[in-house]
Short mmCIF file of C-alpha atoms and ligand atoms in Angstrom, two decimals:
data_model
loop_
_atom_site.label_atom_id
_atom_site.label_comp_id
_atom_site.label_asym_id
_atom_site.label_seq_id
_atom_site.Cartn_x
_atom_site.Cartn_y
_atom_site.Cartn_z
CA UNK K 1 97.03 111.45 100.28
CA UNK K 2 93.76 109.85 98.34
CA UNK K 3 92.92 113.01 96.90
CA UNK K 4 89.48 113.81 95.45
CA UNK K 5 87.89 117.09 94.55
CA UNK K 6 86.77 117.93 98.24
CA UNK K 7 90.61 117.14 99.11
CA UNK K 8 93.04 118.80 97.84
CA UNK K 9 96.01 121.24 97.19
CA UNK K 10 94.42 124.66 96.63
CA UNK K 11 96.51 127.63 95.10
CA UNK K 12 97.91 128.78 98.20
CA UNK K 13 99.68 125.33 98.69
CA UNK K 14 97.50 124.79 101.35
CA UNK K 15 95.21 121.93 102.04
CA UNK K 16 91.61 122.09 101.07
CA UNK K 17 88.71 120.30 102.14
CA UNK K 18 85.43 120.91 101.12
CA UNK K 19 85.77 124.04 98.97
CA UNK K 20 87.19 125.18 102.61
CA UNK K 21 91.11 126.40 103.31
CA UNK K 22 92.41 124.10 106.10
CA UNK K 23 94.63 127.35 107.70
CA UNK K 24 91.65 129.63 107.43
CA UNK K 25 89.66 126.72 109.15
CA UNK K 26 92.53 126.27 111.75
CA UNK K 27 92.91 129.95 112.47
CA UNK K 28 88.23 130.36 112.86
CA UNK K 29 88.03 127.93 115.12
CA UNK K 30 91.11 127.09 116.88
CA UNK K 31 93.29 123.79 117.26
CA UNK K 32 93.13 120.94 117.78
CA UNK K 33 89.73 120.75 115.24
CA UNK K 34 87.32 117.71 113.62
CA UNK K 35 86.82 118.61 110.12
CA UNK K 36 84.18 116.50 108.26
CA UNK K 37 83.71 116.83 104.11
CA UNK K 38 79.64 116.59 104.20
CA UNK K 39 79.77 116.11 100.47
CA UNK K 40 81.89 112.63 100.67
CA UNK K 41 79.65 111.20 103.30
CA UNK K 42 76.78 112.10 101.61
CA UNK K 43 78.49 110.75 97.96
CA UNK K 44 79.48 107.36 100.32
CA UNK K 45 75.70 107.22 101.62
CA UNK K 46 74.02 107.67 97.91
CA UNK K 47 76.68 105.68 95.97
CA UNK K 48 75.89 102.46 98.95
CA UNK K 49 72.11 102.71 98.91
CA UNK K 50 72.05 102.95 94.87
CA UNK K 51 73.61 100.19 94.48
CA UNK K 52 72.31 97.91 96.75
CA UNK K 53 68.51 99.24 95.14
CA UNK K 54 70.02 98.31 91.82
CA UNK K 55 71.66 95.13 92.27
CA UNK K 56 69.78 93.74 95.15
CA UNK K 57 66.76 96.03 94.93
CA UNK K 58 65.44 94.36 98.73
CA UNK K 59 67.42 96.41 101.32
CA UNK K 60 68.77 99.03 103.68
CA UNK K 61 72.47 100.91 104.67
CA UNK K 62 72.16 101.53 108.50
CA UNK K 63 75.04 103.86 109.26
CA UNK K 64 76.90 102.34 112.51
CA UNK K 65 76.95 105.65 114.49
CA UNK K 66 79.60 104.27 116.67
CA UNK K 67 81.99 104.97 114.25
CA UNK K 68 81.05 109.20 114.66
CA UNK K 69 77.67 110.27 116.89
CA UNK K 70 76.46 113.77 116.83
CA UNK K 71 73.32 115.41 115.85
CA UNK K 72 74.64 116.36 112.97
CA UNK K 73 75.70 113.43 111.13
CA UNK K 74 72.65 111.91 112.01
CA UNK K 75 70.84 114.50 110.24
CA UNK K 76 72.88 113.98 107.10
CA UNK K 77 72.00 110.18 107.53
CA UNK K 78 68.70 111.14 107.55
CA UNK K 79 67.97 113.16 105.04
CA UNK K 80 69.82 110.09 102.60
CA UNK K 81 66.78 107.71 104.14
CA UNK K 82 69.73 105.64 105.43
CA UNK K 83 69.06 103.70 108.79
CA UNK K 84 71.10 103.69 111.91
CA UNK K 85 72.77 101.43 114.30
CA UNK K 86 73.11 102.22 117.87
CA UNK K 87 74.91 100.23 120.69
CA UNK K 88 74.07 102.73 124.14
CA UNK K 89 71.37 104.62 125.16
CA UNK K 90 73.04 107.64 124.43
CA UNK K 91 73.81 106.51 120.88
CA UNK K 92 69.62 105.73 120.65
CA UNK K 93 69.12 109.23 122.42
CA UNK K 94 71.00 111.25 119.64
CA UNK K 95 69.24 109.62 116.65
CA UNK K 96 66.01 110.25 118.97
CA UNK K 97 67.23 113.95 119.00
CA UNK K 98 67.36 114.36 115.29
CA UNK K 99 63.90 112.75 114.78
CA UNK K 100 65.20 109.56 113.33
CA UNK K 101 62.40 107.54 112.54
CA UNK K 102 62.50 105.06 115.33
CA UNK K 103 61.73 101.81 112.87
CA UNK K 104 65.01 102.72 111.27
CA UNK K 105 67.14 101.89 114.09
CA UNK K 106 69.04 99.03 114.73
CA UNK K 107 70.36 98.55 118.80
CA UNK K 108 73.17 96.45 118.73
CA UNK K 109 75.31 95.52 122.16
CA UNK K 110 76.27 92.35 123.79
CA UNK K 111 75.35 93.62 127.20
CA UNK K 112 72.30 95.31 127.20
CA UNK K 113 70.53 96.03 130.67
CA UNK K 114 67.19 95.73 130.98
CA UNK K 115 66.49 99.44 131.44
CA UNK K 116 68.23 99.85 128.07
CA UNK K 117 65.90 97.45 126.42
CA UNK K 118 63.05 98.66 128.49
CA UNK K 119 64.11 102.51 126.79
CA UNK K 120 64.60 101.13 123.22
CA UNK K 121 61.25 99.20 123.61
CA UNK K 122 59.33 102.50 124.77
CA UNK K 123 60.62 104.24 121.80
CA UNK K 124 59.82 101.61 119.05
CA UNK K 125 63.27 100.69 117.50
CA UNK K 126 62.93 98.72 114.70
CA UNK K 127 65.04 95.78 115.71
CA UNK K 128 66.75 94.59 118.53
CA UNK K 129 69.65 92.81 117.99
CA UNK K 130 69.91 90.28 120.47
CA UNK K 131 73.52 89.02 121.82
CA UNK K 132 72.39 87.01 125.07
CA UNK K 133 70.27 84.08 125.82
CA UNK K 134 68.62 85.87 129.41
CA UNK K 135 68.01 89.20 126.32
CA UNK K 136 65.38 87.01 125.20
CA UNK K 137 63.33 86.89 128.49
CA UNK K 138 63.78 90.78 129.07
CA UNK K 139 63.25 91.73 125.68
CA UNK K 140 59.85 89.24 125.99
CA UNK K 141 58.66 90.47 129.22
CA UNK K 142 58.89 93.93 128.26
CA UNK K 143 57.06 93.75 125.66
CA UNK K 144 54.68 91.99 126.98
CA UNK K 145 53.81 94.91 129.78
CA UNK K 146 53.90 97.07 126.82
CA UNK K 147 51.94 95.15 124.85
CA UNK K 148 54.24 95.44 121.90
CA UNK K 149 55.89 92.35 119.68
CA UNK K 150 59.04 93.67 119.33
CA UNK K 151 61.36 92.49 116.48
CA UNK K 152 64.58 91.21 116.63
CA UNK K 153 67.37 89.53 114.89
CA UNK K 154 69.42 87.14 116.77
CA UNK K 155 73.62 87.72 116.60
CA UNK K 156 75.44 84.48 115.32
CA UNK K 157 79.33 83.68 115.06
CA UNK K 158 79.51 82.64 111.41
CA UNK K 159 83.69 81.63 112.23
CA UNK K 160 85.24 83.86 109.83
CA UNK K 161 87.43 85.86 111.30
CA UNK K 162 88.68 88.87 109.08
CA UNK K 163 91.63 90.87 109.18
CA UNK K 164 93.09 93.54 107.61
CA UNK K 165 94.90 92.53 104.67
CA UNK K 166 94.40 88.61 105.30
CA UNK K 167 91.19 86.49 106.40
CA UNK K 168 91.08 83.27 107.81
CA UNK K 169 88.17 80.89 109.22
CA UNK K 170 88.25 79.77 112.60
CA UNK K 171 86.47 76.27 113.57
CA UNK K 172 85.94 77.40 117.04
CA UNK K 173 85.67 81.11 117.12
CA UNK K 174 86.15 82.52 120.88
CA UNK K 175 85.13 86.22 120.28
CA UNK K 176 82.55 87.81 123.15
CA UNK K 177 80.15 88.74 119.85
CA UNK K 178 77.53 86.73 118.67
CA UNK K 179 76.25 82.75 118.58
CA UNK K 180 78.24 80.54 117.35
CA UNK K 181 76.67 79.43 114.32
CA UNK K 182 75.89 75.70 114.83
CA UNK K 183 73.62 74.53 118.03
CA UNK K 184 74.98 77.56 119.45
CA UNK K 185 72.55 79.50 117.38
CA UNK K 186 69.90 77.03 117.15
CA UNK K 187 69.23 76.79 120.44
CA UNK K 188 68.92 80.48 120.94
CA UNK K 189 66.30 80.25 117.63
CA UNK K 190 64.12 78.12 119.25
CA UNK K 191 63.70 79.81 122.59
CA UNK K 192 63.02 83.02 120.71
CA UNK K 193 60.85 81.28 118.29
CA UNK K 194 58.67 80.07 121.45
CA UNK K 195 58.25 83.32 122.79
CA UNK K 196 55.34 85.51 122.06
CA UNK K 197 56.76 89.30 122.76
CA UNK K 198 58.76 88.98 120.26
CA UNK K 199 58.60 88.17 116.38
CA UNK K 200 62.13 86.95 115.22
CA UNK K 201 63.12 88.35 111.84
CA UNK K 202 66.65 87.21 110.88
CA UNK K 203 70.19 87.07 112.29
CA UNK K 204 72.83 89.28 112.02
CA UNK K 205 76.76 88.85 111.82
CA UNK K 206 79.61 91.43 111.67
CA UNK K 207 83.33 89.65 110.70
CA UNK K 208 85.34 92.85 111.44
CA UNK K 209 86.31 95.73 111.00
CA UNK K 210 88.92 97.98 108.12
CA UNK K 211 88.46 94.56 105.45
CA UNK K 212 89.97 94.92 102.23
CA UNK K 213 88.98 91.41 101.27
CA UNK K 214 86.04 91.16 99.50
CA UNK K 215 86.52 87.30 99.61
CA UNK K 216 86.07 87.49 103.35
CA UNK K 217 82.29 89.32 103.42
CA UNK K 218 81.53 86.78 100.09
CA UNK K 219 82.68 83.79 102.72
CA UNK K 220 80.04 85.24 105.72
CA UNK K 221 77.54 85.47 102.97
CA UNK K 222 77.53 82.24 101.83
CA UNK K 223 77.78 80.70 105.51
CA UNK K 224 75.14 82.63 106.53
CA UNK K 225 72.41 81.66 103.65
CA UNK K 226 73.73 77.92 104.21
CA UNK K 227 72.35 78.99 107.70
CA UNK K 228 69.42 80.04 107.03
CA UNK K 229 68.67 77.04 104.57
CA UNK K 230 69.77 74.63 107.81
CA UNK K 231 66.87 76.51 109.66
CA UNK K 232 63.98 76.57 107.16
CA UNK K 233 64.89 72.79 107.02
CA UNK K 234 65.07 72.15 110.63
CA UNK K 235 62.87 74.75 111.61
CA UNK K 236 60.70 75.09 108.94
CA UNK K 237 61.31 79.10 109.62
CA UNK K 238 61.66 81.44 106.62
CA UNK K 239 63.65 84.41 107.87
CA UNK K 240 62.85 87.96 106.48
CA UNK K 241 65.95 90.02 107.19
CA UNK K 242 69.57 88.89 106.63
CA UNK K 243 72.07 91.66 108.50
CA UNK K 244 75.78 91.61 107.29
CA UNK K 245 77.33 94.06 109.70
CA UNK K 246 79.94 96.54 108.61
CA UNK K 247 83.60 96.87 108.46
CA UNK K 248 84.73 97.91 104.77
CA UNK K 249 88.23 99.02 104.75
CA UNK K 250 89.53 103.13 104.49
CA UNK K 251 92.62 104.63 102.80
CA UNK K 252 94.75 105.32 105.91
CA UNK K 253 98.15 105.54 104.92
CA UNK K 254 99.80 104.51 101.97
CA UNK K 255 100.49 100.74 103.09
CA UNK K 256 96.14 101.04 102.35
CA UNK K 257 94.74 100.49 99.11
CA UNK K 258 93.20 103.79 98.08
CA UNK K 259 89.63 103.67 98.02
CA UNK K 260 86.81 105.42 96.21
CA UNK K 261 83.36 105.19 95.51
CA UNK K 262 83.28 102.78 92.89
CA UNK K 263 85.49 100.32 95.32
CA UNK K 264 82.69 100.89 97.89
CA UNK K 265 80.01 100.51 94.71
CA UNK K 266 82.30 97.27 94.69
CA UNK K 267 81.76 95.64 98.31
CA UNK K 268 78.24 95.73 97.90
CA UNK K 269 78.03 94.27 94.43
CA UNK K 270 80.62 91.17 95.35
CA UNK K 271 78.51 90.81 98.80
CA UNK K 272 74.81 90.75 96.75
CA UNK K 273 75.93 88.66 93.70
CA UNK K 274 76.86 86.01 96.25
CA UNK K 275 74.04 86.44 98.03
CA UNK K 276 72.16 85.68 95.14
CA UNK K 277 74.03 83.24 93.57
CA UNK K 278 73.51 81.48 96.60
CA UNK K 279 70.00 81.86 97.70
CA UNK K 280 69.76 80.48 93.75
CA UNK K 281 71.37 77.53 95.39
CA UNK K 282 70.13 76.86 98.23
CA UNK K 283 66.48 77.70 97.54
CA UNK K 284 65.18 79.81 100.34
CA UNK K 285 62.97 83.02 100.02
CA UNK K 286 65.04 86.32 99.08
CA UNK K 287 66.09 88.18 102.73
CA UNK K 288 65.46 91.90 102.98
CA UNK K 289 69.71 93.12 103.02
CA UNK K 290 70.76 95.50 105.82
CA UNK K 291 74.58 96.36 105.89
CA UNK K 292 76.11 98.50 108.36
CA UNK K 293 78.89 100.30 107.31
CA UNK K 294 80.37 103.21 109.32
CA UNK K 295 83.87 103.63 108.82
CA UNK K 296 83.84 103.82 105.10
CA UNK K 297 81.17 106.46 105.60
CA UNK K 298 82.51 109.04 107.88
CA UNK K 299 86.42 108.12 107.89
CA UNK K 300 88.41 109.79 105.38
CA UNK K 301 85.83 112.34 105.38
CA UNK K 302 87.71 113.46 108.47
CA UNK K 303 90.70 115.25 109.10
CA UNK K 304 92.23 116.60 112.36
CA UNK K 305 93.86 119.63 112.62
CA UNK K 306 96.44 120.47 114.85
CA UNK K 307 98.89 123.05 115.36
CA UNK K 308 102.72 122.17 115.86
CA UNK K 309 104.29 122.97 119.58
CA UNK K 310 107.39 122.14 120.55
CA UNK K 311 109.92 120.05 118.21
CA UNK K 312 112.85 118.01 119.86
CA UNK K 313 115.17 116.36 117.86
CA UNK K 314 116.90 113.74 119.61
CA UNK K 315 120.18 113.38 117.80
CA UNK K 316 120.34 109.91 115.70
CA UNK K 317 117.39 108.91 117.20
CA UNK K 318 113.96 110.63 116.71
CA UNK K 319 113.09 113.92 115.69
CA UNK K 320 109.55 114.35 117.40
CA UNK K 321 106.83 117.17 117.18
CA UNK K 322 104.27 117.71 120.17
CA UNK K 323 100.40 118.59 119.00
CA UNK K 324 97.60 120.07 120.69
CA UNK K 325 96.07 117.04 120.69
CA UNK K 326 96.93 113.83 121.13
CA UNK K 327 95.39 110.45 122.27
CA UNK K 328 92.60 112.10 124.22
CA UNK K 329 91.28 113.14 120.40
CA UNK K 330 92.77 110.05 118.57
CA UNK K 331 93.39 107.04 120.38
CA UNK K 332 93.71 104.46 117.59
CA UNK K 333 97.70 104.81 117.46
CA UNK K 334 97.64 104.14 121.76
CA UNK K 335 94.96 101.46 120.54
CA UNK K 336 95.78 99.70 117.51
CA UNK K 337 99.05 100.74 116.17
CA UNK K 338 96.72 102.38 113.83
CA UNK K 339 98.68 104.62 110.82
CA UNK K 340 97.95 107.97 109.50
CA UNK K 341 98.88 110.12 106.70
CA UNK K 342 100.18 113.40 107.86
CA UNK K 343 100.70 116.69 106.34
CA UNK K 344 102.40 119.97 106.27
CA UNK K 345 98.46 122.00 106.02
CA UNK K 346 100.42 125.26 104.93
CA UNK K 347 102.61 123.76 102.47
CA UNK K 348 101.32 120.96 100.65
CA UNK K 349 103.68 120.80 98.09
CA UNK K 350 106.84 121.36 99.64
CA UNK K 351 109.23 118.70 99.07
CA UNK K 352 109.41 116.25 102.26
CA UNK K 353 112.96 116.33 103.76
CA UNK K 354 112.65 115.42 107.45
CA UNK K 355 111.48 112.30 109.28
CA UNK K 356 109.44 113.18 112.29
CA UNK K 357 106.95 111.39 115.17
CA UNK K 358 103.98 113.06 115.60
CA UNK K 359 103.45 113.06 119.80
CA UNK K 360 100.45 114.36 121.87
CA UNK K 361 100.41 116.46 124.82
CA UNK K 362 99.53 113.52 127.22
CA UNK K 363 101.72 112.41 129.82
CA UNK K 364 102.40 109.32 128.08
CA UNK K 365 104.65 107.68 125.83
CA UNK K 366 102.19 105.86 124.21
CA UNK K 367 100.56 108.96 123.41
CA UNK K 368 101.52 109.04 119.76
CA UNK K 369 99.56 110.14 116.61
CA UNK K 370 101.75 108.60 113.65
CA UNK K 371 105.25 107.46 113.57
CA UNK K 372 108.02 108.24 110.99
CA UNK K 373 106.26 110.44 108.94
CA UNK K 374 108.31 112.44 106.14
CA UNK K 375 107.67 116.19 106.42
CA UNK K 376 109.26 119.76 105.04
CA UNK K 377 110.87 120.94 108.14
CA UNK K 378 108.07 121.68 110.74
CA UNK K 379 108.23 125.26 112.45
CA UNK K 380 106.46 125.68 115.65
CA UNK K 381 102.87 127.13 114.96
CA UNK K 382 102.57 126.24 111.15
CA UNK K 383 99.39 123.86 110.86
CA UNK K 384 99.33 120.35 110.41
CA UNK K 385 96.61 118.42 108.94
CA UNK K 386 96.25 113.98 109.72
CA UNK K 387 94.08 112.65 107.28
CA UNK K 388 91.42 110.14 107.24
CA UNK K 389 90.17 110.43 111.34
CA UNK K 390 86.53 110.76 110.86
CA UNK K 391 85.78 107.45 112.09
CA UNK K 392 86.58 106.50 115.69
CA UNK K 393 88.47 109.81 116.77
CA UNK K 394 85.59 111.81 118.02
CA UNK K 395 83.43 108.82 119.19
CA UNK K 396 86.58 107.44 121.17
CA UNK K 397 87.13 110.75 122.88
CA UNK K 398 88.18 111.03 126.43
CA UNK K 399 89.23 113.76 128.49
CA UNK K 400 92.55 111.84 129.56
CA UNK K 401 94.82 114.56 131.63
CA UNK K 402 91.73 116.79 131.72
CA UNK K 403 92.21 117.96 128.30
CA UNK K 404 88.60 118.88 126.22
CA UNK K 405 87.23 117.24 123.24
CA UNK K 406 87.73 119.54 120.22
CA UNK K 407 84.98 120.83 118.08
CA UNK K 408 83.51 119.45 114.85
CA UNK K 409 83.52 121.45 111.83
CA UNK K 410 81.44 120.47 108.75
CA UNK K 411 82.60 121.63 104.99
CA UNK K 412 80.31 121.38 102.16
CA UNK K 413 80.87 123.53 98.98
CA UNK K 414 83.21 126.21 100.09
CA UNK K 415 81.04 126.94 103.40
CA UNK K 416 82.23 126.08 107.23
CA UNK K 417 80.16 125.55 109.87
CA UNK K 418 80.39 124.90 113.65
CA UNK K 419 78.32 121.04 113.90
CA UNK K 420 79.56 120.22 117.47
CA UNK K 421 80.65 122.87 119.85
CA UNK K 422 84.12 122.25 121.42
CA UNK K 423 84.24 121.37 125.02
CA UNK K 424 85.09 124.47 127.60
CA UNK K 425 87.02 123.72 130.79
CA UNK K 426 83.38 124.40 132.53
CA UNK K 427 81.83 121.27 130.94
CA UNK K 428 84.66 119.38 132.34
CA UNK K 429 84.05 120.72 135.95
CA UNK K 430 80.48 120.51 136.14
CA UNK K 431 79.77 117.26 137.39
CA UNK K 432 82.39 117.17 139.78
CA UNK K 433 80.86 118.12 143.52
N1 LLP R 501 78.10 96.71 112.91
C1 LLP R 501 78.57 96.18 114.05
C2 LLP R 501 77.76 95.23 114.79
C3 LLP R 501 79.84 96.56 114.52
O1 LLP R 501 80.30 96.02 115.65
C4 LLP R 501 80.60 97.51 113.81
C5 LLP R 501 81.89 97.95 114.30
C6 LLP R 501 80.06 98.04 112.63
C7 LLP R 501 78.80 97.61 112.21
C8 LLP R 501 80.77 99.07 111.80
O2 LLP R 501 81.97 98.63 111.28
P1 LLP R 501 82.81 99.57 110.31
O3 LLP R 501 82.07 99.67 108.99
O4 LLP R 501 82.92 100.88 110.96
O5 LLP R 501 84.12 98.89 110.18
N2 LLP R 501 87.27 101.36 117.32
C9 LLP R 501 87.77 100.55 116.23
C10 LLP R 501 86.66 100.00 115.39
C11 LLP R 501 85.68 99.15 116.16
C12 LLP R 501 84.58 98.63 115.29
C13 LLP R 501 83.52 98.01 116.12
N3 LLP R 501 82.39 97.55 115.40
C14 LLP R 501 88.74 101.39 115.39
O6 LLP R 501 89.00 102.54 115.73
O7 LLP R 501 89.30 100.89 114.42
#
């Protein structure tokens, strides 16, 4: 566990999050439950902004709301003056919903209809992010009706393709994201550059996602400002916004490195001293910075709680407890192989002396939460806590087997309170006719 002083073992041996007792939590509101530490996001959100003010001083965090959507995060966001990126109408309509101040969103998507544009135009988004050549002529005739000049930044391919835990460049990247950086992207320039509904600000590029490597966010840096030097040569075109996408990497498990703020503080400082080392180089005019981080924001804020069901121990083989929950609330292990950390909520501290798989309640065998985790002997009933799910549990919620999305709890400074109400079986039936 990457413990901190909103996580941790309180004296009852029970986890704490928040000032909050996880069992007490578990027991108000019922299992399986979101529970989000408000302070840590809003300690990621300061620590990010600060220190791209104070080593960049020329930029903006927009918090990728894919990674968790609700009013209430977007609130939080808010109030820290952070932006926000959206990729669906319904993403746009939330941040809408808490007032977000439209010029401080970012709509992202590679597939955009024009009634989405046509919405996002209406309601004055900041940028558009354009992934698609026929974008351009929506996005232009649009605004044209409207009588707007909408800006936009242009999605390139800068061929670095990041992975956890290794990064490697690709000469001919094949990914459905993006231009590829090259005549690719030029072309796309100049027909955007010709149009008059729209006012072209920059490009944007996003390597990844859950990157440890600094080296591979320094490597998109510096192939993006050679970029944007290739342009104002070519071009003659001095772009105002440079946007580096997202994807700093979370403590899942302990095969993670554990991460805190100052690693975070980190990321930003490798990312702008290469930014200005090169722009040094290269000699173009200093971009305006946005990053886009959303993970690192809202992940191991997170934890899941669940209650243990039934436990079958398959002799020399497995020994496996069912969950409440399952993929239908956290699909990354279905998805990705993705690993958790997983704990006994109502004994912390008791020594580990059982290997078990942690299984949902779906009729699947995919439908697994973590593998091989070491555990005190797990009663039915007793609590158990996985850590680190803020980011893509509840945004990636289905209702798979008809179960409901759990509710979201927020935990700041010893107080609970209910930030998403959890789904009843008459929101599941009432579209159906
Ligand atoms: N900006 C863009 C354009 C993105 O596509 C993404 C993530 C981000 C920012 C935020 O990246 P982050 O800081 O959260 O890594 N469902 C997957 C993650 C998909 C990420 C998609 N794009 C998961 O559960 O791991």
């Amino acid at each position: 566990m990457n413990e901190r002083d909103t996580l941790k073992i309180n004296k009852q041996n029970h986890l704490e999050i928040g000032g909050v007792d996880c069992v007490f939590l578990a027991k108000k509101y019922g299992t399986p439950l979101y529970v989000y530490d408000k302070a840590y996001i809003e300690n990621v959100c300061d620590a990010y902004q600060k220190t791209l003010n104070v080593e960049y001083g020329l930029g903006k965090i927009s918090f990728a709301s894919k990674s968790f959507c609700c009013k209430d995060i977007l609130r939080t966001i808010k109030s820290k003056d952070l932006g926000v990126d959206v990729v669906s109408i319904g993403e746009l309509k939330t941040a809408l919903a808490v007032n977000f101040s439209p010029e401080n969103i970012i709509f992202h998507g590679n597939n955009k209809s024009y009634k989405d544009l046509e919405f996002a135009i209406q309601n004055k988004v900041g940028l558009i992010v354009v992934d698609a050549y026929s974008e351009l002529d929506d996005v232009n005739e649009i605004a044209n009706r409207i009588g707007v000049i909408q800006n936009l930044l242009i999605r390139v391919n800068p061929g670095v393709e990041a992975h956890t835990h290794h990064y490697i460049q690709t000469a001919n990247p094949d990914s459905k994201f993006g231009f590829s950086i090259g005549i690719e992207a030029i072309n796309v320039i100049k027909k955007a550059l010709d149009l008059k509904g729209l006012s072209l600000k920059g490009l944007h590029c996003h390597i990844g996602s859950q990157i440890f490597e600094e080296k591979s966010f320094e490597i998109a840096t510096e192939k993006m400002i050679d970029f944007y030097a290739l342009i104002n040569n070519q071009l003659g075109v001095d772009f105002d916004i440079l946007d580096l996408g997202g994807g700093f990497g979370i403590y899942y498990y302990d095969g993670d490195k554990k991460m805190n703020l100052s690693s975070y503080q980190n990321f930003i400082k490798k990312i702008t001293t290469t930014l200005k080392n090169k722009i040094e180089q290269v000699k173009i005019k200093k971009p305006y910075l946005i990053l886009e981080p959303g993970r690192s924001i809202v992940g191991e804020a997170g934890i899941t709680l669940y209650t243990a069901g039934r436990i079958k121990e398959i002799k020399d083989l497995k020994n496996y407890i069912a969950i409440d929950g399952g993929m239908f609330e956290n699909p990354r292990f279905a998805l990705y192989q993705a690993k958790y950390s997983v704990v006994a909520a109502e004994r912390m501290n008791n020594p580990a002396t059982k290997t078990y798989t942690i299984a949902g309640k779906c009729c699947e065998s995919g439908d697994i939460i973590a593998e091989n985790v070491s555990l005190p002997e797990i009663k039915e009933g007793e609590i158990l806590a996985v850590l680190s799910t803020g980011a893509y549990n509840y945004s990636m919620a289905s209702n798979y087997n008809r179960n409901l999305v759990p509710a979201v709890v927020m935990v700041k400074d010893g107080l609970d309170y209910l930030a998403v109400k959890g789904q009843t079986y008459e929101d599941l039936l009432k579209n159906d006719l």
